[in-house]
């Protein structure tokens, strides 16, 4: 990877930001050739904002409660992101649906991590559904964002075997750990593909 300019990432969060932390750590460890140009949260209380500040990354809060229409929020988000000239928009627990206009602006350049083996279980409460259905396998997916929720092309997945002893909490934690390895790897893989195209 030496000699290749680091990919400019804008990371969008809504909460804890443990995936953001994994990306920060992978960059620091040299396993992900990228730089995070800004972190944006729709939630002013997101702990991920503190994680970003600790790493000296510029942060912005864009509170969705101040916007009546999704399109208005997304237009403001686009204006906020533009000066940072991100190559990729990284959704890391950003719990908002992006409007088709925003997705079109960054077509093929928005990645999301989702806590299921898509196409299984798009949307919310994935771990609950895995347990309720007695699934033997579970995991997480990094995919490209398109206008259809959790339906974009899959970039990389990680899987685990559901244990008979698993509870909702243990399953959630085990998937989270998988995510922290998967997301930086998937971003690097996607970036390598962009460069060789
Ligand atoms: C992660 O488990 C991520 O997969 C999920 O939110 C969590 C955020 O955790 N995202 C979605 O469900 C998106 N549909 P984090 O804030 O600790 O990274």
PDB file of N, CA, C and O in Angstrom, residues 15-94:
ATOM      1  N   UNK A  15     -24.320   6.616  17.851  1.00  0.00           N
ATOM      2  CA  UNK A  15     -24.269   6.126  19.228  1.00  0.00           C
ATOM      3  C   UNK A  15     -22.878   5.853  19.741  1.00  0.00           C
ATOM      4  O   UNK A  15     -21.970   6.689  19.642  1.00  0.00           O
ATOM      5  N   UNK A  16     -22.698   4.639  20.230  1.00  0.00           N
ATOM      6  CA  UNK A  16     -21.485   4.255  20.952  1.00  0.00           C
ATOM      7  C   UNK A  16     -20.203   4.437  20.129  1.00  0.00           C
ATOM      8  O   UNK A  16     -19.163   4.822  20.646  1.00  0.00           O
ATOM      9  N   UNK A  17     -20.273   4.114  18.857  1.00  0.00           N
ATOM     10  CA  UNK A  17     -19.115   4.339  18.001  1.00  0.00           C
ATOM     11  C   UNK A  17     -17.997   3.321  18.157  1.00  0.00           C
ATOM     12  O   UNK A  17     -16.834   3.624  17.882  1.00  0.00           O
ATOM     13  N   UNK A  18     -18.344   2.092  18.556  1.00  0.00           N
ATOM     14  CA  UNK A  18     -17.273   1.096  18.693  1.00  0.00           C
ATOM     15  C   UNK A  18     -16.697   0.715  17.319  1.00  0.00           C
ATOM     16  O   UNK A  18     -15.509   0.393  17.218  1.00  0.00           O
ATOM     17  N   UNK A  19     -17.514   0.767  16.287  1.00  0.00           N
ATOM     18  CA  UNK A  19     -16.970   0.514  14.937  1.00  0.00           C
ATOM     19  C   UNK A  19     -16.076   1.662  14.486  1.00  0.00           C
ATOM     20  O   UNK A  19     -15.054   1.438  13.835  1.00  0.00           O
ATOM     21  N   UNK A  20     -16.475   2.881  14.825  1.00  0.00           N
ATOM     22  CA  UNK A  20     -15.596   4.022  14.561  1.00  0.00           C
ATOM     23  C   UNK A  20     -14.249   3.795  15.247  1.00  0.00           C
ATOM     24  O   UNK A  20     -13.186   4.002  14.637  1.00  0.00           O
ATOM     25  N   UNK A  21     -14.302   3.340  16.508  1.00  0.00           N
ATOM     26  CA  UNK A  21     -13.056   3.092  17.252  1.00  0.00           C
ATOM     27  C   UNK A  21     -12.202   2.045  16.543  1.00  0.00           C
ATOM     28  O   UNK A  21     -10.965   2.190  16.454  1.00  0.00           O
ATOM     29  N   UNK A  22     -12.845   1.000  16.056  1.00  0.00           N
ATOM     30  CA  UNK A  22     -12.102  -0.063  15.354  1.00  0.00           C
ATOM     31  C   UNK A  22     -11.409   0.499  14.118  1.00  0.00           C
ATOM     32  O   UNK A  22     -10.279   0.105  13.785  1.00  0.00           O
ATOM     33  N   UNK A  23     -12.069   1.425  13.447  1.00  0.00           N
ATOM     34  CA  UNK A  23     -11.478   2.033  12.241  1.00  0.00           C
ATOM     35  C   UNK A  23     -10.313   2.945  12.645  1.00  0.00           C
ATOM     36  O   UNK A  23      -9.235   2.913  12.027  1.00  0.00           O
ATOM     37  N   UNK A  24     -10.519   3.734  13.696  1.00  0.00           N
ATOM     38  CA  UNK A  24      -9.431   4.591  14.208  1.00  0.00           C
ATOM     39  C   UNK A  24      -8.222   3.719  14.562  1.00  0.00           C
ATOM     40  O   UNK A  24      -7.079   4.035  14.200  1.00  0.00           O
ATOM     41  N   UNK A  25      -8.470   2.611  15.244  1.00  0.00           N
ATOM     42  CA  UNK A  25      -7.382   1.728  15.701  1.00  0.00           C
ATOM     43  C   UNK A  25      -6.669   1.072  14.514  1.00  0.00           C
ATOM     44  O   UNK A  25      -5.439   0.925  14.533  1.00  0.00           O
ATOM     45  N   UNK A  26      -7.436   0.679  13.506  1.00  0.00           N
ATOM     46  CA  UNK A  26      -6.823   0.020  12.340  1.00  0.00           C
ATOM     47  C   UNK A  26      -5.943   1.010  11.578  1.00  0.00           C
ATOM     48  O   UNK A  26      -4.876   0.639  11.063  1.00  0.00           O
ATOM     49  N   UNK A  27      -6.383   2.266  11.515  1.00  0.00           N
ATOM     50  CA  UNK A  27      -5.560   3.285  10.845  1.00  0.00           C
ATOM     51  C   UNK A  27      -4.266   3.480  11.641  1.00  0.00           C
ATOM     52  O   UNK A  27      -3.167   3.513  11.081  1.00  0.00           O
ATOM     53  N   UNK A  28      -4.415   3.574  12.969  1.00  0.00           N
ATOM     54  CA  UNK A  28      -3.231   3.776  13.829  1.00  0.00           C
ATOM     55  C   UNK A  28      -2.274   2.593  13.726  1.00  0.00           C
ATOM     56  O   UNK A  28      -1.054   2.773  13.766  1.00  0.00           O
ATOM     57  N   UNK A  29      -2.818   1.399  13.566  1.00  0.00           N
ATOM     58  CA  UNK A  29      -1.984   0.190  13.486  1.00  0.00           C
ATOM     59  C   UNK A  29      -1.378   0.010  12.096  1.00  0.00           C
ATOM     60  O   UNK A  29      -0.547  -0.875  11.886  1.00  0.00           O
ATOM     61  N   UNK A  30      -1.833   0.805  11.140  1.00  0.00           N
ATOM     62  CA  UNK A  30      -1.274   0.712   9.785  1.00  0.00           C
ATOM     63  C   UNK A  30      -1.896  -0.387   8.949  1.00  0.00           C
ATOM     64  O   UNK A  30      -1.403  -0.700   7.862  1.00  0.00           O
ATOM     65  N   UNK A  31      -2.988  -0.975   9.412  1.00  0.00           N
ATOM     66  CA  UNK A  31      -3.638  -2.035   8.612  1.00  0.00           C
ATOM     67  C   UNK A  31      -4.719  -1.467   7.698  1.00  0.00           C
ATOM     68  O   UNK A  31      -5.241  -2.169   6.835  1.00  0.00           O
ATOM     69  N   UNK A  32      -5.060  -0.212   7.895  1.00  0.00           N
ATOM     70  CA  UNK A  32      -6.017   0.464   7.003  1.00  0.00           C
ATOM     71  C   UNK A  32      -5.391   1.776   6.564  1.00  0.00           C
ATOM     72  O   UNK A  32      -5.084   2.643   7.398  1.00  0.00           O
ATOM     73  N   UNK A  33      -5.194   1.885   5.243  1.00  0.00           N
ATOM     74  CA  UNK A  33      -4.548   3.081   4.705  1.00  0.00           C
ATOM     75  C   UNK A  33      -5.611   4.144   4.435  1.00  0.00           C
ATOM     76  O   UNK A  33      -6.126   4.250   3.315  1.00  0.00           O
ATOM     77  N   UNK A  34      -5.960   4.870   5.495  1.00  0.00           N
ATOM     78  CA  UNK A  34      -7.047   5.845   5.376  1.00  0.00           C
ATOM     79  C   UNK A  34      -6.829   6.945   6.403  1.00  0.00           C
ATOM     80  O   UNK A  34      -6.005   6.823   7.314  1.00  0.00           O
ATOM     81  N   UNK A  35      -7.608   8.024   6.219  1.00  0.00           N
ATOM     82  CA  UNK A  35      -7.633   9.062   7.230  1.00  0.00           C
ATOM     83  C   UNK A  35      -9.100   9.460   7.427  1.00  0.00           C
ATOM     84  O   UNK A  35      -9.859   9.524   6.449  1.00  0.00           O
ATOM     85  N   UNK A  36      -9.487   9.668   8.670  1.00  0.00           N
ATOM     86  CA  UNK A  36     -10.882  10.075   8.924  1.00  0.00           C
ATOM     87  C   UNK A  36     -10.909  11.592   8.919  1.00  0.00           C
ATOM     88  O   UNK A  36     -10.299  12.244   9.782  1.00  0.00           O
ATOM     89  N   UNK A  37     -11.596  12.162   7.930  1.00  0.00           N
ATOM     90  CA  UNK A  37     -11.573  13.619   7.774  1.00  0.00           C
ATOM     91  C   UNK A  37     -12.622  14.294   8.657  1.00  0.00           C
ATOM     92  O   UNK A  37     -12.480  15.457   9.020  1.00  0.00           O
ATOM     93  N   UNK A  38     -13.683  13.572   8.989  1.00  0.00           N
ATOM     94  CA  UNK A  38     -14.670  14.107   9.945  1.00  0.00           C
ATOM     95  C   UNK A  38     -15.584  12.993  10.429  1.00  0.00           C
ATOM     96  O   UNK A  38     -15.742  11.969   9.766  1.00  0.00           O
ATOM     97  N   UNK A  39     -16.124  13.230  11.615  1.00  0.00           N
ATOM     98  CA  UNK A  39     -17.147  12.341  12.175  1.00  0.00           C
ATOM     99  C   UNK A  39     -18.395  13.185  12.380  1.00  0.00           C
ATOM    100  O   UNK A  39     -18.328  14.264  12.972  1.00  0.00           O
ATOM    101  N   UNK A  40     -19.520  12.702  11.857  1.00  0.00           N
ATOM    102  CA  UNK A  40     -20.784  13.427  12.007  1.00  0.00           C
ATOM    103  C   UNK A  40     -21.768  12.527  12.745  1.00  0.00           C
ATOM    104  O   UNK A  40     -21.904  11.340  12.424  1.00  0.00           O
ATOM    105  N   UNK A  41     -22.438  13.118  13.742  1.00  0.00           N
ATOM    106  CA  UNK A  41     -23.464  12.382  14.479  1.00  0.00           C
ATOM    107  C   UNK A  41     -24.789  13.125  14.389  1.00  0.00           C
ATOM    108  O   UNK A  41     -24.820  14.347  14.497  1.00  0.00           O
ATOM    109  N   UNK A  42     -25.859  12.378  14.234  1.00  0.00           N
ATOM    110  CA  UNK A  42     -27.192  13.006  14.294  1.00  0.00           C
ATOM    111  C   UNK A  42     -27.655  13.135  15.741  1.00  0.00           C
ATOM    112  O   UNK A  42     -28.630  13.819  16.022  1.00  0.00           O
ATOM    113  N   UNK A  43     -26.907  12.471  16.643  1.00  0.00           N
ATOM    114  CA  UNK A  43     -27.281  12.441  18.061  1.00  0.00           C
ATOM    115  C   UNK A  43     -26.223  13.200  18.865  1.00  0.00           C
ATOM    116  O   UNK A  43     -25.064  12.791  18.917  1.00  0.00           O
ATOM    117  N   UNK A  44     -26.613  14.299  19.513  1.00  0.00           N
ATOM    118  CA  UNK A  44     -25.627  15.105  20.242  1.00  0.00           C
ATOM    119  C   UNK A  44     -24.962  14.348  21.390  1.00  0.00           C
ATOM    120  O   UNK A  44     -23.869  14.709  21.820  1.00  0.00           O
ATOM    121  N   UNK A  45     -25.626  13.286  21.891  1.00  0.00           N
ATOM    122  CA  UNK A  45     -25.087  12.549  23.046  1.00  0.00           C
ATOM    123  C   UNK A  45     -24.303  11.305  22.652  1.00  0.00           C
ATOM    124  O   UNK A  45     -23.945  10.506  23.526  1.00  0.00           O
ATOM    125  N   UNK A  46     -24.032  11.130  21.381  1.00  0.00           N
ATOM    126  CA  UNK A  46     -23.340   9.909  20.943  1.00  0.00           C
ATOM    127  C   UNK A  46     -21.937   9.832  21.563  1.00  0.00           C
ATOM    128  O   UNK A  46     -21.146  10.769  21.437  1.00  0.00           O
ATOM    129  N   UNK A  47     -21.638   8.703  22.192  1.00  0.00           N
ATOM    130  CA  UNK A  47     -20.311   8.539  22.803  1.00  0.00           C
ATOM    131  C   UNK A  47     -19.208   8.522  21.741  1.00  0.00           C
ATOM    132  O   UNK A  47     -18.062   8.917  22.001  1.00  0.00           O
ATOM    133  N   UNK A  48     -19.564   8.129  20.550  1.00  0.00           N
ATOM    134  CA  UNK A  48     -18.596   8.113  19.454  1.00  0.00           C
ATOM    135  C   UNK A  48     -17.974   9.482  19.204  1.00  0.00           C
ATOM    136  O   UNK A  48     -16.839   9.572  18.716  1.00  0.00           O
ATOM    137  N   UNK A  49     -18.688  10.554  19.545  1.00  0.00           N
ATOM    138  CA  UNK A  49     -18.123  11.906  19.368  1.00  0.00           C
ATOM    139  C   UNK A  49     -16.889  12.070  20.252  1.00  0.00           C
ATOM    140  O   UNK A  49     -15.888  12.661  19.834  1.00  0.00           O
ATOM    141  N   UNK A  50     -16.971  11.533  21.477  1.00  0.00           N
ATOM    142  CA  UNK A  50     -15.805  11.608  22.392  1.00  0.00           C
ATOM    143  C   UNK A  50     -14.646  10.783  21.859  1.00  0.00           C
ATOM    144  O   UNK A  50     -13.490  11.184  21.956  1.00  0.00           O
ATOM    145  N   UNK A  51     -14.973   9.631  21.297  1.00  0.00           N
ATOM    146  CA  UNK A  51     -13.911   8.781  20.734  1.00  0.00           C
ATOM    147  C   UNK A  51     -13.168   9.545  19.634  1.00  0.00           C
ATOM    148  O   UNK A  51     -11.931   9.490  19.542  1.00  0.00           O
ATOM    149  N   UNK A  52     -13.935  10.245  18.794  1.00  0.00           N
ATOM    150  CA  UNK A  52     -13.327  10.988  17.687  1.00  0.00           C
ATOM    151  C   UNK A  52     -12.470  12.128  18.244  1.00  0.00           C
ATOM    152  O   UNK A  52     -11.335  12.346  17.790  1.00  0.00           O
ATOM    153  N   UNK A  53     -13.000  12.838  19.228  1.00  0.00           N
ATOM    154  CA  UNK A  53     -12.253  13.968  19.803  1.00  0.00           C
ATOM    155  C   UNK A  53     -10.941  13.493  20.429  1.00  0.00           C
ATOM    156  O   UNK A  53      -9.916  14.140  20.291  1.00  0.00           O
ATOM    157  N   UNK A  54     -10.993  12.336  21.089  1.00  0.00           N
ATOM    158  CA  UNK A  54      -9.774  11.742  21.675  1.00  0.00           C
ATOM    159  C   UNK A  54      -8.717  11.490  20.604  1.00  0.00           C
ATOM    160  O   UNK A  54      -7.526  11.527  20.877  1.00  0.00           O
ATOM    161  N   UNK A  55      -9.183  11.214  19.390  1.00  0.00           N
ATOM    162  CA  UNK A  55      -8.266  10.908  18.285  1.00  0.00           C
ATOM    163  C   UNK A  55      -7.992  12.148  17.434  1.00  0.00           C
ATOM    164  O   UNK A  55      -7.445  12.032  16.326  1.00  0.00           O
ATOM    165  N   UNK A  56      -8.393  13.313  17.938  1.00  0.00           N
ATOM    166  CA  UNK A  56      -8.187  14.591  17.218  1.00  0.00           C
ATOM    167  C   UNK A  56      -8.832  14.637  15.845  1.00  0.00           C
ATOM    168  O   UNK A  56      -8.279  15.215  14.909  1.00  0.00           O
ATOM    169  N   UNK A  57      -9.996  14.042  15.742  1.00  0.00           N
ATOM    170  CA  UNK A  57     -10.749  14.065  14.477  1.00  0.00           C
ATOM    171  C   UNK A  57     -11.853  15.114  14.610  1.00  0.00           C
ATOM    172  O   UNK A  57     -12.558  15.140  15.626  1.00  0.00           O
ATOM    173  N   UNK A  58     -12.013  15.995  13.609  1.00  0.00           N
ATOM    174  CA  UNK A  58     -13.088  16.993  13.685  1.00  0.00           C
ATOM    175  C   UNK A  58     -14.468  16.323  13.789  1.00  0.00           C
ATOM    176  O   UNK A  58     -14.731  15.353  13.079  1.00  0.00           O
ATOM    177  N   UNK A  59     -15.287  16.837  14.695  1.00  0.00           N
ATOM    178  CA  UNK A  59     -16.633  16.265  14.868  1.00  0.00           C
ATOM    179  C   UNK A  59     -17.703  17.324  14.602  1.00  0.00           C
ATOM    180  O   UNK A  59     -17.477  18.525  14.818  1.00  0.00           O
ATOM    181  N   UNK A  60     -18.851  16.846  14.164  1.00  0.00           N
ATOM    182  CA  UNK A  60     -19.996  17.730  13.938  1.00  0.00           C
ATOM    183  C   UNK A  60     -21.249  17.013  14.384  1.00  0.00           C
ATOM    184  O   UNK A  60     -21.397  15.815  14.133  1.00  0.00           O
ATOM    185  N   UNK A  61     -22.141  17.771  15.030  1.00  0.00           N
ATOM    186  CA  UNK A  61     -23.464  17.234  15.350  1.00  0.00           C
ATOM    187  C   UNK A  61     -24.453  17.869  14.386  1.00  0.00           C
ATOM    188  O   UNK A  61     -24.495  19.098  14.262  1.00  0.00           O
ATOM    189  N   UNK A  62     -25.200  17.032  13.710  1.00  0.00           N
ATOM    190  CA  UNK A  62     -26.272  17.524  12.842  1.00  0.00           C
ATOM    191  C   UNK A  62     -27.537  16.817  13.333  1.00  0.00           C
ATOM    192  O   UNK A  62     -27.793  15.655  12.987  1.00  0.00           O
ATOM    193  N   UNK A  63     -28.251  17.543  14.203  1.00  0.00           N
ATOM    194  CA  UNK A  63     -29.371  16.924  14.909  1.00  0.00           C
ATOM    195  C   UNK A  63     -30.597  16.837  13.992  1.00  0.00           C
ATOM    196  O   UNK A  63     -31.107  17.863  13.539  1.00  0.00           O
ATOM    197  N   UNK A  64     -31.058  15.617  13.782  1.00  0.00           N
ATOM    198  CA  UNK A  64     -32.194  15.423  12.859  1.00  0.00           C
ATOM    199  C   UNK A  64     -33.471  16.078  13.393  1.00  0.00           C
ATOM    200  O   UNK A  64     -34.383  16.355  12.637  1.00  0.00           O
ATOM    201  N   UNK A  65     -33.503  16.308  14.715  1.00  0.00           N
ATOM    202  CA  UNK A  65     -34.718  16.915  15.294  1.00  0.00           C
ATOM    203  C   UNK A  65     -34.928  18.350  14.806  1.00  0.00           C
ATOM    204  O   UNK A  65     -36.009  18.902  14.942  1.00  0.00           O
ATOM    205  N   UNK A  66     -33.881  18.942  14.283  1.00  0.00           N
ATOM    206  CA  UNK A  66     -34.010  20.317  13.788  1.00  0.00           C
ATOM    207  C   UNK A  66     -34.493  20.392  12.341  1.00  0.00           C
ATOM    208  O   UNK A  66     -34.557  21.477  11.769  1.00  0.00           O
ATOM    209  N   UNK A  67     -34.797  19.244  11.756  1.00  0.00           N
ATOM    210  CA  UNK A  67     -35.220  19.224  10.344  1.00  0.00           C
ATOM    211  C   UNK A  67     -36.550  18.488  10.222  1.00  0.00           C
ATOM    212  O   UNK A  67     -36.691  17.393  10.750  1.00  0.00           O
ATOM    213  N   UNK A  68     -37.465  19.116   9.499  1.00  0.00           N
ATOM    214  CA  UNK A  68     -38.792  18.484   9.360  1.00  0.00           C
ATOM    215  C   UNK A  68     -38.752  17.369   8.326  1.00  0.00           C
ATOM    216  O   UNK A  68     -39.329  16.315   8.501  1.00  0.00           O
ATOM    217  N   UNK A  69     -38.055  17.618   7.234  1.00  0.00           N
ATOM    218  CA  UNK A  69     -38.044  16.659   6.111  1.00  0.00           C
ATOM    219  C   UNK A  69     -36.691  15.962   6.030  1.00  0.00           C
ATOM    220  O   UNK A  69     -35.649  16.599   6.200  1.00  0.00           O
ATOM    221  N   UNK A  70     -36.753  14.683   5.699  1.00  0.00           N
ATOM    222  CA  UNK A  70     -35.516  13.898   5.529  1.00  0.00           C
ATOM    223  C   UNK A  70     -34.610  14.547   4.478  1.00  0.00           C
ATOM    224  O   UNK A  70     -33.397  14.625   4.633  1.00  0.00           O
ATOM    225  N   UNK A  71     -35.228  15.036   3.395  1.00  0.00           N
ATOM    226  CA  UNK A  71     -34.453  15.626   2.291  1.00  0.00           C
ATOM    227  C   UNK A  71     -33.695  16.868   2.773  1.00  0.00           C
ATOM    228  O   UNK A  71     -32.579  17.124   2.327  1.00  0.00           O
ATOM    229  N   UNK A  72     -34.307  17.634   3.668  1.00  0.00           N
ATOM    230  CA  UNK A  72     -33.650  18.849   4.177  1.00  0.00           C
ATOM    231  C   UNK A  72     -32.446  18.463   5.044  1.00  0.00           C
ATOM    232  O   UNK A  72     -31.379  19.081   4.981  1.00  0.00           O
ATOM    233  N   UNK A  73     -32.653  17.444   5.859  1.00  0.00           N
ATOM    234  CA  UNK A  73     -31.543  16.970   6.699  1.00  0.00           C
ATOM    235  C   UNK A  73     -30.390  16.503   5.805  1.00  0.00           C
ATOM    236  O   UNK A  73     -29.225  16.868   6.012  1.00  0.00           O
ATOM    237  N   UNK A  74     -30.729  15.716   4.804  1.00  0.00           N
ATOM    238  CA  UNK A  74     -29.684  15.142   3.953  1.00  0.00           C
ATOM    239  C   UNK A  74     -28.977  16.218   3.120  1.00  0.00           C
ATOM    240  O   UNK A  74     -27.770  16.102   2.836  1.00  0.00           O
ATOM    241  N   UNK A  75     -29.717  17.276   2.756  1.00  0.00           N
ATOM    242  CA  UNK A  75     -29.081  18.385   2.026  1.00  0.00           C
ATOM    243  C   UNK A  75     -28.081  19.087   2.952  1.00  0.00           C
ATOM    244  O   UNK A  75     -26.963  19.444   2.531  1.00  0.00           O
ATOM    245  N   UNK A  76     -28.456  19.256   4.213  1.00  0.00           N
ATOM    246  CA  UNK A  76     -27.544  19.882   5.177  1.00  0.00           C
ATOM    247  C   UNK A  76     -26.327  18.985   5.413  1.00  0.00           C
ATOM    248  O   UNK A  76     -25.188  19.470   5.533  1.00  0.00           O
ATOM    249  N   UNK A  77     -26.571  17.696   5.453  1.00  0.00           N
ATOM    250  CA  UNK A  77     -25.470  16.737   5.641  1.00  0.00           C
ATOM    251  C   UNK A  77     -24.499  16.820   4.466  1.00  0.00           C
ATOM    252  O   UNK A  77     -23.268  16.857   4.649  1.00  0.00           O
ATOM    253  N   UNK A  78     -25.060  16.899   3.274  1.00  0.00           N
ATOM    254  CA  UNK A  78     -24.219  16.993   2.078  1.00  0.00           C
ATOM    255  C   UNK A  78     -23.376  18.271   2.108  1.00  0.00           C
ATOM    256  O   UNK A  78     -22.175  18.235   1.816  1.00  0.00           O
ATOM    257  N   UNK A  79     -23.990  19.378   2.495  1.00  0.00           N
ATOM    258  CA  UNK A  79     -23.243  20.650   2.571  1.00  0.00           C
ATOM    259  C   UNK A  79     -22.135  20.576   3.621  1.00  0.00           C
ATOM    260  O   UNK A  79     -21.061  21.143   3.439  1.00  0.00           O
ATOM    261  N   UNK A  80     -22.434  19.869   4.705  1.00  0.00           N
ATOM    262  CA  UNK A  80     -21.433  19.721   5.770  1.00  0.00           C
ATOM    263  C   UNK A  80     -20.245  18.876   5.291  1.00  0.00           C
ATOM    264  O   UNK A  80     -19.085  19.184   5.573  1.00  0.00           O
ATOM    265  N   UNK A  81     -20.554  17.825   4.546  1.00  0.00           N
ATOM    266  CA  UNK A  81     -19.510  16.886   4.131  1.00  0.00           C
ATOM    267  C   UNK A  81     -18.644  17.432   2.993  1.00  0.00           C
ATOM    268  O   UNK A  81     -17.440  17.145   2.924  1.00  0.00           O
ATOM    269  N   UNK A  82     -19.259  18.204   2.113  1.00  0.00           N
ATOM    270  CA  UNK A  82     -18.595  18.623   0.871  1.00  0.00           C
ATOM    271  C   UNK A  82     -17.180  19.185   1.059  1.00  0.00           C
ATOM    272  O   UNK A  82     -16.243  18.744   0.384  1.00  0.00           O
ATOM    273  N   UNK A  83     -16.988  20.142   1.984  1.00  0.00           N
ATOM    274  CA  UNK A  83     -15.642  20.726   2.115  1.00  0.00           C
ATOM    275  C   UNK A  83     -14.572  19.709   2.540  1.00  0.00           C
ATOM    276  O   UNK A  83     -13.388  19.934   2.311  1.00  0.00           O
ATOM    277  N   UNK A  84     -14.997  18.601   3.134  1.00  0.00           N
ATOM    278  CA  UNK A  84     -14.021  17.594   3.579  1.00  0.00           C
ATOM    279  C   UNK A  84     -13.590  16.678   2.436  1.00  0.00           C
ATOM    280  O   UNK A  84     -12.654  15.897   2.586  1.00  0.00           O
ATOM    281  N   UNK A  85     -14.289  16.771   1.310  1.00  0.00           N
ATOM    282  CA  UNK A  85     -13.970  15.972   0.125  1.00  0.00           C
ATOM    283  C   UNK A  85     -13.686  14.500   0.440  1.00  0.00           C
ATOM    284  O   UNK A  85     -12.608  13.973   0.106  1.00  0.00           O
ATOM    285  N   UNK A  86     -14.654  13.847   1.065  1.00  0.00           N
ATOM    286  CA  UNK A  86     -14.428  12.427   1.388  1.00  0.00           C
ATOM    287  C   UNK A  86     -14.478  11.553   0.138  1.00  0.00           C
ATOM    288  O   UNK A  86     -15.277  11.804  -0.766  1.00  0.00           O
ATOM    289  N   UNK A  87     -13.602  10.545   0.117  1.00  0.00           N
ATOM    290  CA  UNK A  87     -13.719   9.526  -0.943  1.00  0.00           C
ATOM    291  C   UNK A  87     -14.886   8.591  -0.619  1.00  0.00           C
ATOM    292  O   UNK A  87     -15.595   8.157  -1.514  1.00  0.00           O
ATOM    293  N   UNK A  88     -14.988   8.245   0.668  1.00  0.00           N
ATOM    294  CA  UNK A  88     -16.027   7.299   1.093  1.00  0.00           C
ATOM    295  C   UNK A  88     -16.794   7.846   2.284  1.00  0.00           C
ATOM    296  O   UNK A  88     -16.207   8.506   3.159  1.00  0.00           O
ATOM    297  N   UNK A  89     -18.089   7.544   2.317  1.00  0.00           N
ATOM    298  CA  UNK A  89     -18.917   7.830   3.489  1.00  0.00           C
ATOM    299  C   UNK A  89     -19.100   6.489   4.205  1.00  0.00           C
ATOM    300  O   UNK A  89     -19.592   5.523   3.604  1.00  0.00           O
ATOM    301  N   UNK A  90     -18.706   6.452   5.462  1.00  0.00           N
ATOM    302  CA  UNK A  90     -18.752   5.208   6.229  1.00  0.00           C
ATOM    303  C   UNK A  90     -19.859   5.305   7.277  1.00  0.00           C
ATOM    304  O   UNK A  90     -19.774   6.131   8.198  1.00  0.00           O
ATOM    305  N   UNK A  91     -20.896   4.505   7.125  1.00  0.00           N
ATOM    306  CA  UNK A  91     -21.967   4.490   8.126  1.00  0.00           C
ATOM    307  C   UNK A  91     -21.570   3.491   9.217  1.00  0.00           C
ATOM    308  O   UNK A  91     -21.404   2.296   8.949  1.00  0.00           O
ATOM    309  N   UNK A  92     -21.398   3.997  10.420  1.00  0.00           N
ATOM    310  CA  UNK A  92     -20.943   3.148  11.527  1.00  0.00           C
ATOM    311  C   UNK A  92     -21.967   3.279  12.666  1.00  0.00           C
ATOM    312  O   UNK A  92     -21.792   4.063  13.587  1.00  0.00           O
ATOM    313  N   UNK A  93     -23.052   2.538  12.517  1.00  0.00           N
ATOM    314  CA  UNK A  93     -24.138   2.658  13.485  1.00  0.00           C
ATOM    315  C   UNK A  93     -24.893   3.963  13.309  1.00  0.00           C
ATOM    316  O   UNK A  93     -25.382   4.535  14.283  1.00  0.00           O
ATOM    317  N   UNK A  94     -24.995   4.434  12.072  1.00  0.00           N
ATOM    318  CA  UNK A  94     -25.773   5.652  11.763  1.00  0.00           C
ATOM    319  C   UNK A  94     -27.203   5.185  11.524  1.00  0.00           C
ATOM    320  O   UNK A  94     -27.484   4.540  10.508  1.00  0.00           O
TER     321      UNK A  94
END
